[in-house]
Tab-separated table of C-alpha atoms in Angstrom:
chain	number	residue	atom	x	y	z
A	1499	UNK	CA	82.708	93.553	139.259
A	1500	UNK	CA	79.064	92.551	139.655
A	1501	UNK	CA	78.623	95.437	142.077
A	1502	UNK	CA	80.047	97.840	139.517
A	1503	UNK	CA	77.573	96.587	136.936
A	1504	UNK	CA	74.647	97.160	139.240
A	1505	UNK	CA	75.911	100.669	139.963
A	1506	UNK	CA	76.108	101.530	136.260
A	1507	UNK	CA	72.925	99.698	135.249
A	1508	UNK	CA	70.376	99.827	138.076
A	1509	UNK	CA	67.448	97.448	137.847
A	1510	UNK	CA	64.260	99.322	136.974
A	1511	UNK	CA	61.059	97.689	138.230
A	1512	UNK	CA	57.644	99.358	138.506
A	1513	UNK	CA	56.687	100.021	142.117
A	1514	UNK	CA	54.666	97.305	143.746
A	1515	UNK	CA	55.848	94.684	141.263
A	1516	UNK	CA	56.659	91.428	142.942
A	1517	UNK	CA	59.475	89.190	141.760
A	1518	UNK	CA	58.885	85.537	140.985
A	1519	UNK	CA	61.419	82.817	140.373
A	1520	UNK	CA	62.076	81.672	136.850
A	1521	UNK	CA	59.639	79.096	135.553
A	1522	UNK	CA	59.914	76.874	132.479
A	1523	UNK	CA	56.350	77.688	131.436
A	1524	UNK	CA	54.848	81.183	131.157
A	1525	UNK	CA	52.058	82.063	133.606
A	1526	UNK	CA	48.581	82.704	132.256
A	1527	UNK	CA	48.800	86.528	132.298
A	1528	UNK	CA	48.410	89.704	134.342
A	1529	UNK	CA	50.617	90.302	137.363
A	1530	UNK	CA	51.922	86.730	137.348
A	1531	UNK	CA	53.049	87.093	133.761
A	1532	UNK	CA	54.831	90.399	134.389
A	1533	UNK	CA	56.544	88.802	137.390
A	1534	UNK	CA	57.683	86.018	135.081
A	1535	UNK	CA	59.158	88.619	132.721
A	1536	UNK	CA	61.062	90.271	135.540
A	1537	UNK	CA	62.343	86.860	136.639
A	1538	UNK	CA	63.728	86.221	133.155
A	1539	UNK	CA	65.258	89.707	133.298
A	1540	UNK	CA	67.061	88.814	136.545
A	1541	UNK	CA	68.153	85.474	135.108
A	1542	UNK	CA	69.654	87.269	132.150
A	1543	UNK	CA	71.526	89.724	134.357
A	1544	UNK	CA	73.036	86.883	136.357
A	1545	UNK	CA	73.965	85.124	133.120
A	1546	UNK	CA	75.717	88.232	131.838
A	1547	UNK	CA	77.669	88.545	135.096
A	1548	UNK	CA	78.713	84.899	135.037
A	1549	UNK	CA	79.767	84.932	131.387
A	1550	UNK	CA	82.115	87.913	131.632
A	1551	UNK	CA	85.448	86.365	132.628
A	1552	UNK	CA	88.075	88.504	134.439
A	1553	UNK	CA	90.210	88.694	131.300
A	1554	UNK	CA	87.375	89.996	129.106
A	1555	UNK	CA	88.752	93.530	129.106
A	1556	UNK	CA	91.825	94.508	127.083
A	1557	UNK	CA	91.238	91.729	124.582
A	1558	UNK	CA	91.762	94.062	121.608
A	1559	UNK	CA	95.189	95.420	120.768
A	1560	UNK	CA	95.246	99.071	119.569
A	1561	UNK	CA	98.452	98.284	117.666
A	1562	UNK	CA	96.908	95.402	115.720
A	1563	UNK	CA	96.014	95.358	112.027
A	1564	UNK	CA	92.440	94.407	111.173
A	1565	UNK	CA	91.529	92.624	107.938
A	1566	UNK	CA	88.443	93.096	105.770
A	1567	UNK	CA	89.862	90.743	103.165
A	1568	UNK	CA	92.324	87.868	103.251
A	1569	UNK	CA	95.773	89.077	102.271
A	1570	UNK	CA	99.215	87.502	102.485
A	1571	UNK	CA	102.137	89.899	102.784
A	1572	UNK	CA	104.276	87.166	101.228
A	1573	UNK	CA	102.606	87.995	97.898
A	1574	UNK	CA	103.116	91.763	98.222
A	1575	UNK	CA	106.232	92.925	96.390
A	1576	UNK	CA	105.562	96.664	96.184
A	1577	UNK	CA	104.476	99.005	98.977
A	1578	UNK	CA	103.046	102.436	98.223
A	1579	UNK	CA	102.305	105.284	100.612
A	1580	UNK	CA	100.479	108.557	100.895
A	1581	UNK	CA	102.334	111.180	102.955
A	1582	UNK	CA	100.022	113.252	105.183
A	1583	UNK	CA	98.538	111.194	108.032
A	1584	UNK	CA	100.136	108.067	106.547
A	1585	UNK	CA	103.924	108.350	106.528
A	1586	UNK	CA	103.630	111.552	108.575
A	1587	UNK	CA	101.288	111.430	111.566
A	1588	UNK	CA	100.362	114.872	112.925
A	1589	UNK	CA	99.585	115.930	116.485
A	1590	UNK	CA	96.158	117.245	117.479
A	1591	UNK	CA	97.778	120.628	118.069
A	1592	UNK	CA	97.578	121.193	114.302
A	1593	UNK	CA	93.757	121.356	114.296
A	1594	UNK	CA	93.369	124.652	116.235
A	1595	UNK	CA	95.943	126.266	113.946
A	1596	UNK	CA	93.949	125.344	110.828
A	1597	UNK	CA	90.700	126.422	112.487
A	1598	UNK	CA	92.045	129.820	113.545
A	1599	UNK	CA	93.662	130.583	110.190
A	1600	UNK	CA	90.544	129.622	108.231
A	1601	UNK	CA	88.418	131.700	110.610
A	1602	UNK	CA	90.641	134.727	109.970
A	1603	UNK	CA	90.435	134.195	106.196
A	1604	UNK	CA	86.657	133.927	106.466
A	1605	UNK	CA	86.392	137.174	108.425
A	1606	UNK	CA	88.739	139.039	106.133
A	1607	UNK	CA	87.242	137.968	102.771
A	1608	UNK	CA	84.036	137.066	102.989
A	1609	UNK	CA	70.888	126.364	107.743
A	1610	UNK	CA	73.009	123.461	107.477
A	1611	UNK	CA	73.000	120.357	109.692
A	1612	UNK	CA	76.057	118.408	110.804
A	1613	UNK	CA	74.912	114.860	111.443
A	1614	UNK	CA	75.932	111.219	111.604
A	1615	UNK	CA	74.526	108.758	109.058
A	1616	UNK	CA	74.566	104.983	109.187
A	1617	UNK	CA	75.283	102.479	106.440
A	1618	UNK	CA	71.593	102.398	105.456
A	1619	UNK	CA	71.368	106.196	104.938
A	1620	UNK	CA	69.523	106.839	108.208
A	1621	UNK	CA	70.380	109.771	110.447
A	1622	UNK	CA	71.304	108.610	113.926
A	1623	UNK	CA	68.835	110.512	116.075
A	1624	UNK	CA	70.561	112.566	118.733
A	1625	UNK	CA	73.536	113.366	116.467
A	1626	UNK	CA	72.153	116.219	114.325
A	1627	UNK	CA	73.492	119.714	115.089
A	1628	UNK	CA	72.675	123.147	113.738
A	1629	UNK	CA	75.699	125.155	114.685
A	1630	UNK	CA	76.619	124.032	118.180
A	1631	UNK	CA	73.046	123.272	119.225
A	1632	UNK	CA	71.445	119.815	118.955
A	1633	UNK	CA	68.421	119.588	116.670
A	1634	UNK	CA	65.416	117.794	118.238
A	1635	UNK	CA	64.699	114.388	116.748
A	1636	UNK	CA	61.199	115.492	115.753
A	1637	UNK	CA	62.581	118.379	113.705
A	1638	UNK	CA	65.101	116.150	111.929
A	1639	UNK	CA	62.309	113.750	110.963
A	1640	UNK	CA	60.132	116.629	109.775
A	1641	UNK	CA	62.954	118.071	107.658
A	1642	UNK	CA	63.208	114.765	105.780
A	1643	UNK	CA	59.511	114.340	105.074
A	1644	UNK	CA	58.496	112.355	108.136
A	1645	UNK	CA	61.471	109.987	108.102
A	1646	UNK	CA	65.077	110.000	109.241
A	1647	UNK	CA	66.173	108.445	105.952
A	1648	UNK	CA	68.375	110.379	103.495
A	1649	UNK	CA	67.406	109.631	99.865
A	1650	UNK	CA	70.064	108.180	97.608
A	1651	UNK	CA	70.063	111.164	95.239
A	1652	UNK	CA	71.106	113.441	98.112
A	1653	UNK	CA	73.806	111.140	99.421
A	1654	UNK	CA	77.496	111.315	98.717
A	1655	UNK	CA	78.707	110.084	95.354
A	1656	UNK	CA	81.771	107.973	94.669
A	1657	UNK	CA	84.160	110.572	96.098
A	1658	UNK	CA	82.045	111.493	99.134
A	1659	UNK	CA	80.280	114.520	97.634
A	1660	UNK	CA	76.587	114.550	96.807
A	1661	UNK	CA	74.309	117.336	95.564
A	1662	UNK	CA	73.236	118.278	99.091
A	1663	UNK	CA	75.465	116.262	101.426
A	1664	UNK	CA	79.220	116.090	101.804
A	1665	UNK	CA	80.847	113.297	103.747
A	1666	UNK	CA	83.679	114.370	106.028
A	1667	UNK	CA	86.189	111.546	105.773
A	1668	UNK	CA	89.585	112.319	107.285
A	1669	UNK	CA	91.394	114.052	110.140
A	1670	UNK	CA	91.724	117.245	108.100
A	1671	UNK	CA	87.907	117.483	108.216
A	1672	UNK	CA	87.868	118.245	111.957
A	1673	UNK	CA	88.783	121.961	111.725
A	1674	UNK	CA	86.330	122.412	108.846
A	1675	UNK	CA	83.454	120.834	110.760
A	1676	UNK	CA	84.256	122.901	113.844
A	1677	UNK	CA	84.396	126.147	111.849
A	1678	UNK	CA	81.118	125.389	110.076
A	1679	UNK	CA	79.418	124.721	113.389
A	1680	UNK	CA	80.778	127.877	115.019
A	1681	UNK	CA	79.835	130.186	112.136
A	1682	UNK	CA	76.307	128.754	111.888
A	1683	UNK	CA	75.944	129.103	115.652
A	1684	UNK	CA	77.059	132.747	115.473
A	1685	UNK	CA	74.592	133.591	112.703
A	1686	UNK	CA	71.717	131.901	114.491
A	1687	UNK	CA	72.628	133.450	117.833
A	1688	UNK	CA	72.592	136.948	116.301
A	1689	UNK	CA	69.479	136.357	114.157
A	1690	UNK	CA	71.416	136.942	110.926
A	1691	UNK	CA	69.932	135.738	107.647
A	1692	UNK	CA	72.214	133.503	105.603
A	1693	UNK	CA	72.148	131.048	102.730
A	1694	UNK	CA	73.427	127.629	103.736
A	1695	UNK	CA	75.054	126.958	100.355
A	1696	UNK	CA	76.947	130.276	100.406
A	1697	UNK	CA	78.089	129.719	103.982
A	1698	UNK	CA	79.312	126.206	103.233
A	1699	UNK	CA	81.239	127.381	100.155
A	1700	UNK	CA	82.884	130.260	102.020
A	1701	UNK	CA	83.993	128.037	104.903
A	1702	UNK	CA	85.255	125.348	102.522
A	1703	UNK	CA	87.153	127.966	100.509
A	1704	UNK	CA	88.703	129.359	103.687
A	1705	UNK	CA	89.899	125.905	104.754
A	1706	UNK	CA	91.230	125.301	101.235
A	1707	UNK	CA	93.153	128.574	101.366
A	1708	UNK	CA	94.954	127.415	104.501
A	1709	UNK	CA	96.381	124.569	102.419
A	1710	UNK	CA	96.790	126.443	99.109
A	1711	UNK	CA	98.626	129.333	100.749
A	1712	UNK	CA	100.946	126.884	102.457
A	1713	UNK	CA	100.084	127.990	106.003
A	1714	UNK	CA	99.826	124.453	107.333
A	1715	UNK	CA	103.144	123.562	105.743
A	1716	UNK	CA	104.788	126.570	107.418
A	1717	UNK	CA	103.543	125.646	110.900
A	1718	UNK	CA	104.737	122.051	110.618
A	1719	UNK	CA	108.115	122.996	109.137
A	1720	UNK	CA	108.746	125.529	111.915
A	1721	UNK	CA	108.212	122.996	114.716
A	1722	UNK	CA	108.364	119.399	113.522
A	1723	UNK	CA	108.943	118.043	117.010
A	1724	UNK	CA	105.591	119.502	118.048
A	1725	UNK	CA	103.507	118.431	115.066
A	1726	UNK	CA	105.012	115.196	113.661
A	1727	UNK	CA	104.412	112.005	115.628
A	1728	UNK	CA	106.032	108.545	115.414
A	1729	UNK	CA	108.804	109.585	113.037
A	1730	UNK	CA	111.152	106.888	114.333
A	1731	UNK	CA	108.494	104.245	113.744
A	1732	UNK	CA	107.959	105.422	110.158
A	1733	UNK	CA	111.689	105.062	109.537
A	1734	UNK	CA	111.647	101.592	111.108
A	1735	UNK	CA	108.775	100.455	108.857
A	1736	UNK	CA	110.400	101.691	105.649
A	1737	UNK	CA	113.848	100.318	106.530
A	1738	UNK	CA	112.441	96.937	107.409
A	1739	UNK	CA	110.558	96.625	104.114
A	1740	UNK	CA	113.621	97.605	102.084
A	1741	UNK	CA	115.770	95.149	104.053
A	1742	UNK	CA	113.385	92.379	102.970
A	1743	UNK	CA	113.672	93.285	99.301
A	1744	UNK	CA	110.403	95.175	98.931
A	1745	UNK	CA	110.047	98.055	96.462
A	1746	UNK	CA	108.594	101.313	97.793
A	1747	UNK	CA	106.908	104.319	96.228
A	1748	UNK	CA	105.302	107.535	97.458
A	1749	UNK	CA	102.323	109.300	95.844
A	1750	UNK	CA	101.207	112.464	97.653
A	1751	UNK	CA	99.359	115.703	96.936
A	1752	UNK	CA	101.804	117.665	99.099
A	1753	UNK	CA	104.627	119.734	97.525
A	1754	UNK	CA	108.193	118.436	97.385
A	1755	UNK	CA	109.768	121.021	99.738
A	1756	UNK	CA	107.298	120.117	102.492
A	1757	UNK	CA	107.665	116.358	102.018
A	1758	UNK	CA	111.443	116.646	101.816
A	1759	UNK	CA	111.728	118.485	105.138
A	1760	UNK	CA	109.339	116.102	106.856
A	1761	UNK	CA	111.089	112.987	105.565
A	1762	UNK	CA	114.493	114.394	106.497
A	1763	UNK	CA	113.141	114.889	110.011
A	1764	UNK	CA	111.734	111.356	110.259
A	1765	UNK	CA	114.158	109.321	108.142
A	1766	UNK	CA	117.256	111.382	107.398
A	1767	UNK	CA	118.846	113.187	104.428
A	1768	UNK	CA	119.050	110.021	102.322
A	1769	UNK	CA	115.335	109.223	102.586
A	1770	UNK	CA	114.863	109.160	98.794
A	1771	UNK	CA	117.127	106.110	98.526
A	1772	UNK	CA	114.444	104.085	100.283
A	1773	UNK	CA	111.916	104.769	97.511
A	1774	UNK	CA	111.968	103.487	93.958
A	1775	UNK	CA	109.523	106.214	92.843
A	1776	UNK	CA	108.492	109.513	94.499
A	1777	UNK	CA	105.566	111.540	93.092
A	1778	UNK	CA	104.493	114.869	94.643
A	1779	UNK	CA	101.545	117.185	93.913
A	1780	UNK	CA	99.844	114.222	92.292
A	1781	UNK	CA	96.355	115.761	92.441
A	1782	UNK	CA	94.636	112.663	93.784
A	1783	UNK	CA	92.010	111.357	93.154
A	1784	UNK	CA	92.180	112.586	89.514
A	1785	UNK	CA	95.694	111.069	89.398
A	1786	UNK	CA	93.992	107.671	89.359
A	1787	UNK	CA	91.460	108.442	86.604
A	1788	UNK	CA	92.761	111.249	84.340
A	1789	UNK	CA	95.151	109.993	81.633
A	1790	UNK	CA	96.043	113.444	80.305
A	1791	UNK	CA	98.522	114.837	82.854
A	1792	UNK	CA	102.128	113.851	82.099
A	1793	UNK	CA	104.883	113.370	84.657
A	1794	UNK	CA	107.281	116.276	85.161
A	1795	UNK	CA	110.709	115.801	86.728
A	1796	UNK	CA	111.968	118.149	89.451
A	1797	UNK	CA	115.626	119.039	89.950
A	1798	UNK	CA	117.371	119.073	93.334
A	1799	UNK	CA	115.959	122.530	94.091
A	1800	UNK	CA	112.423	121.512	93.224
A	1801	UNK	CA	112.275	123.328	89.873
A	1802	UNK	CA	110.362	121.770	86.964
A	1803	UNK	CA	112.319	120.209	84.112
A	1804	UNK	CA	111.219	120.043	80.444
A	1805	UNK	CA	112.490	116.650	79.344
A	1806	UNK	CA	110.078	113.906	78.330
A	1807	UNK	CA	109.674	111.161	80.929
A	1808	UNK	CA	110.325	107.679	79.521
A	1809	UNK	CA	111.147	105.982	82.840
A	1810	UNK	CA	110.758	106.645	86.549
A	1811	UNK	CA	114.163	106.661	88.191
A	1812	UNK	CA	115.039	105.864	91.773
A	1813	UNK	CA	116.087	108.905	93.793
A	1814	UNK	CA	114.372	111.360	91.414
A	1815	UNK	CA	111.286	113.438	92.166
A	1816	UNK	CA	108.290	113.605	89.831
A	1817	UNK	CA	105.272	115.873	89.835
A	1818	UNK	CA	101.666	115.281	88.694
A	1819	UNK	CA	101.412	112.458	86.155
A	1820	UNK	CA	98.717	109.789	86.136
A	1821	UNK	CA	98.312	106.207	87.250
A	1822	UNK	CA	98.082	104.799	83.727
A	1823	UNK	CA	101.545	106.081	82.811
A	1824	UNK	CA	102.734	104.956	86.249
A	1825	UNK	CA	101.551	101.392	85.568
A	1826	UNK	CA	103.057	101.404	82.084
A	1827	UNK	CA	106.470	102.607	83.280
A	1828	UNK	CA	106.726	100.433	86.414
A	1829	UNK	CA	104.652	97.368	85.444
A	1830	UNK	CA	103.439	97.251	89.055
A	1831	UNK	CA	99.961	95.823	88.829
A	1832	UNK	CA	97.302	93.974	90.749
A	1833	UNK	CA	97.511	92.323	94.155
A	1834	UNK	CA	101.306	92.420	94.312
A	1835	UNK	CA	100.921	96.145	95.169
A	1836	UNK	CA	99.743	97.328	98.601
A	1837	UNK	CA	99.028	101.051	98.968
A	1838	UNK	CA	98.406	102.849	102.279
A	1839	UNK	CA	96.426	106.068	102.706
A	1840	UNK	CA	94.189	107.867	105.174
A	1841	UNK	CA	91.372	108.965	102.821
A	1842	UNK	CA	89.075	106.196	101.636
A	1843	UNK	CA	87.989	107.995	98.475
A	1844	UNK	CA	91.023	110.034	97.420
A	1845	UNK	CA	93.590	107.363	98.279
A	1846	UNK	CA	92.046	103.912	98.142
A	1847	UNK	CA	88.739	103.546	96.289
A	1848	UNK	CA	89.983	103.777	92.703
A	1849	UNK	CA	93.019	101.616	93.374
A	1850	UNK	CA	90.940	98.773	94.763
A	1851	UNK	CA	87.910	98.928	92.467
A	1852	UNK	CA	89.482	99.964	89.161
A	1853	UNK	CA	93.003	98.573	89.364
A	1854	UNK	CA	92.927	95.614	91.737
A	1855	UNK	CA	95.609	96.867	94.119
A	1856	UNK	CA	95.606	95.854	97.756
A	1857	UNK	CA	94.838	98.763	100.079
A	1858	UNK	CA	95.496	99.655	103.702
A	1859	UNK	CA	93.564	102.405	105.491
A	1860	UNK	CA	95.252	104.441	108.216
A	1861	UNK	CA	92.615	105.373	110.809
A	1862	UNK	CA	94.299	107.235	113.727
A	1863	UNK	CA	91.032	107.310	115.735
A	1864	UNK	CA	91.067	103.504	115.876
A	1865	UNK	CA	93.615	103.449	118.689
A	1866	UNK	CA	91.449	105.531	121.027
A	1867	UNK	CA	88.272	103.641	120.124
A	1868	UNK	CA	89.862	100.283	120.894
A	1869	UNK	CA	91.066	101.544	124.278
A	1870	UNK	CA	87.475	102.535	125.063
A	1871	UNK	CA	86.140	99.167	123.872
A	1872	UNK	CA	88.598	97.488	126.240
A	1873	UNK	CA	87.249	99.285	129.310
A	1874	UNK	CA	85.185	97.389	131.842
A	1875	UNK	CA	82.372	99.934	131.589
A	1876	UNK	CA	82.025	99.469	127.839
A	1877	UNK	CA	82.137	95.670	128.104
A	1878	UNK	CA	79.416	95.553	130.736
A	1879	UNK	CA	77.248	98.175	129.071
A	1880	UNK	CA	77.375	96.514	125.669
A	1881	UNK	CA	76.864	92.985	126.975
A	1882	UNK	CA	73.839	93.909	129.051
A	1883	UNK	CA	72.454	95.999	126.189
A	1884	UNK	CA	72.697	93.003	123.842
A	1885	UNK	CA	71.146	90.683	126.385
A	1886	UNK	CA	68.295	93.109	127.037
A	1887	UNK	CA	67.675	93.383	123.290
A	1888	UNK	CA	67.353	89.606	123.139
A	1889	UNK	CA	64.833	89.675	125.980
A	1890	UNK	CA	62.757	92.317	124.215
A	1891	UNK	CA	62.736	90.297	121.026
A	1892	UNK	CA	61.603	87.119	122.751
A	1893	UNK	CA	59.116	88.573	125.195
A	1894	UNK	CA	57.283	90.899	122.813
A	1895	UNK	CA	54.696	88.145	122.239
A	1896	UNK	CA	53.222	89.000	125.656
A	1897	UNK	CA	50.901	91.929	124.986
A	1898	UNK	CA	48.657	92.196	128.045
A	1899	UNK	CA	48.684	95.568	129.807
A	1900	UNK	CA	51.012	94.485	132.613
A	1901	UNK	CA	53.524	92.939	130.214
A	1902	UNK	CA	53.494	95.971	127.919
A	1903	UNK	CA	54.416	98.108	130.896
A	1904	UNK	CA	57.372	95.836	131.644
A	1905	UNK	CA	58.486	95.857	128.021
A	1906	UNK	CA	58.252	99.669	127.946
A	1907	UNK	CA	60.513	99.837	130.999
A	1908	UNK	CA	63.029	97.597	129.262
A	1909	UNK	CA	62.871	99.697	126.078
A	1910	UNK	CA	63.610	102.804	128.121
A	1911	UNK	CA	66.544	101.113	129.840
A	1912	UNK	CA	67.869	99.874	126.486
A	1913	UNK	CA	67.763	103.382	125.044
A	1914	UNK	CA	69.586	104.768	128.076
A	1915	UNK	CA	72.238	102.067	127.691
A	1916	UNK	CA	72.707	102.979	124.038
A	1917	UNK	CA	73.211	106.630	124.948
A	1918	UNK	CA	75.704	105.691	127.676
A	1919	UNK	CA	77.689	103.542	125.251
A	1920	UNK	CA	77.630	106.274	122.597
A	1921	UNK	CA	78.876	108.920	125.040
A	1922	UNK	CA	81.891	106.803	125.980
A	1923	UNK	CA	83.305	107.612	122.522
A	1924	UNK	CA	81.966	111.115	121.914
A	1925	UNK	CA	79.083	112.919	123.599
A	1926	UNK	CA	77.792	114.368	120.321
A	1927	UNK	CA	78.381	111.661	117.728
A	1928	UNK	CA	79.599	108.477	119.428
A	1929	UNK	CA	81.907	106.032	117.637
A	1930	UNK	CA	83.040	106.716	114.071
A	1931	UNK	CA	82.346	103.056	113.293
A	1932	UNK	CA	78.827	102.602	114.696
A	1933	UNK	CA	75.447	104.290	114.890
A	1934	UNK	CA	74.170	102.238	117.808
A	1935	UNK	CA	73.877	98.680	116.386
A	1936	UNK	CA	74.382	99.627	112.709
A	1937	UNK	CA	77.731	100.365	111.072
A	1938	UNK	CA	78.213	103.982	110.035
A	1939	UNK	CA	78.314	105.155	106.442
A	1940	UNK	CA	82.062	105.596	106.940
A	1941	UNK	CA	82.401	102.075	108.321
A	1942	UNK	CA	80.694	100.533	105.310
A	1943	UNK	CA	83.014	102.430	102.950
A	1944	UNK	CA	85.994	101.315	105.034
A	1945	UNK	CA	85.030	97.674	104.514
A	1946	UNK	CA	84.421	98.260	100.803
A	1947	UNK	CA	87.610	100.147	99.966
A	1948	UNK	CA	90.301	98.654	102.223
A	1949	UNK	CA	91.777	95.191	102.626
A	1950	UNK	CA	93.413	96.181	105.918
A	1951	UNK	CA	92.973	99.017	108.382
A	1952	UNK	CA	95.075	100.140	111.346
A	1953	UNK	CA	95.781	103.114	113.586
A	1954	UNK	CA	99.211	103.867	112.071
A	1955	UNK	CA	101.861	102.394	109.810
A	1956	UNK	CA	103.836	101.428	112.903
A	1957	UNK	CA	101.392	98.535	113.373
A	1958	UNK	CA	103.263	96.773	110.554
A	1959	UNK	CA	106.201	96.358	112.908
A	1960	UNK	CA	104.166	93.830	114.900
A	1961	UNK	CA	103.933	91.374	111.987
A	1962	UNK	CA	106.339	89.361	109.871
A	1963	UNK	CA	106.679	90.488	106.247
A	1964	UNK	CA	105.226	87.134	105.154
A	1965	UNK	CA	102.270	87.271	107.574
A	1966	UNK	CA	98.802	86.331	106.280
A	1967	UNK	CA	95.803	88.304	107.558
A	1968	UNK	CA	92.593	86.334	107.825
A	1969	UNK	CA	89.329	88.233	108.329
A	1970	UNK	CA	87.034	86.656	110.886
A	1971	UNK	CA	83.864	85.101	109.523
A	1972	UNK	CA	81.026	87.025	111.135
A	1973	UNK	CA	77.447	85.721	111.004
A	1974	UNK	CA	74.833	87.056	108.682
A	1975	UNK	CA	71.587	87.696	110.492
A	1976	UNK	CA	70.011	84.418	109.335
A	1977	UNK	CA	73.116	82.544	110.532
A	1978	UNK	CA	73.357	84.201	113.945
A	1979	UNK	CA	71.275	81.680	115.962
A	1980	UNK	CA	73.710	78.923	114.929
A	1981	UNK	CA	76.789	80.840	116.064
A	1982	UNK	CA	78.439	81.290	119.408
A	1983	UNK	CA	77.182	84.684	120.458
A	1984	UNK	CA	79.590	87.586	119.930
A	1985	UNK	CA	78.152	89.951	122.493
A	1986	UNK	CA	81.541	90.787	123.928
A	1987	UNK	CA	83.924	87.909	124.385
A	1988	UNK	CA	83.039	85.831	121.347
A	1989	UNK	CA	82.844	82.725	123.532
A	1990	UNK	CA	79.364	82.701	125.100
A	1991	UNK	CA	76.297	80.895	123.855
A	1992	UNK	CA	73.212	82.756	122.746
A	1993	UNK	CA	70.746	82.877	125.671
A	1994	UNK	CA	67.575	80.888	125.067
A	1995	UNK	CA	68.939	79.412	121.852
A	1996	UNK	CA	66.470	76.545	122.091
A	1997	UNK	CA	63.510	78.887	122.289
A	1998	UNK	CA	64.841	81.023	119.433
A	1999	UNK	CA	64.963	77.965	117.174
A	2000	UNK	CA	61.144	78.065	117.054
A	2001	UNK	CA	61.051	81.620	115.693
A	2002	UNK	CA	60.027	81.620	112.044
């Protein structure tokens, strides 16, 4: 294991530099001082090796549920669900279909940057793309007035859409991002003039048409075995909740015929008997804020009825409506309701902030990211990166020429480590949860709008229906020196804690 670490992270030492043993007191300066720095570097590497126990990898369970807020399922009486990518998980094979259809619509009918932004509105350098080509860091900084910071007025609003930036939030965004990149790349490659706003609108309209025209619904309905994943697990989750006396409801933007066929495939012909209320074509997120749209009942064939809705009946199907009438008719309010969805804005934000419901975010990418985090390469890379960062912080007080050269070598190695760690997740953008050490803009919204998050609803099967989720207390920056370091295992002490206590 130590040999593997050395292979991944070779020691970089300027030629001719001699190595000295660690000393409790720093030498006076010059070559002796730089040798002292390299000795501390070697000490740290040995410490990292020794502190990574054999069982450090595979500590995280991809099927676990992670808590942002304390929540006891014992107190939850009502469970609500979105449909697409919540009750119904779709295979990756759906993305090329959406991409191709939207491309064809774009061709028949009709100088932006795609980039990753952290929780503090900074662009992560190395993740900005114009078309399919990376944009140099210097150009990104120049485009934003000498900084990589995105001003608040340009950033996404409450629902992820700002005046000049849109946040891509869910799995359905992947084909849209790919199509935008390909079209921009084509225009640039053929020296064609174009207006970024027009191009964005045309691509967005083409993607929308794929959904509006029902093309996606047709593909899934024609081959449910190919496109729908974990149907048996969805049935197991719903059946288990009903068996324990929980009430269930479904609120989705998808049409009834599509939902009906999907639920019959996953659950069976009597799927509606599991739900106390079923609402289709709800038009979220306006369903949560607009009081004007009334509920309409559908008959068995999906045709609209004209009678006034005074109660929501089990086994019946309702269309549109609004949350305020929903609350009045069901009296389901506050933390006794837990609603699951895949879109932080359209599904969860209003329910948590305006109505006090509990929320659960379904993040399919979480499973893959956890498997990467559990690899030995990630564990070693991250641990050494953190340790090297601590060295840089402590040793920056030495500013003679020799020491600055050592520190520059460490900075270069740290940057290379960060790029290696990023590429483990995705060569272009890295993890969806981190921009190097900072959380992403998405990650911050995830913490703000969800009590729980998980890779799929099937994760609920791993917990009792009266289980209490406790979020881990993580240190604020001013608390960190007092905590057991959480570099990787959560069980190792901060190196040089005694020395760090003198930092003011």
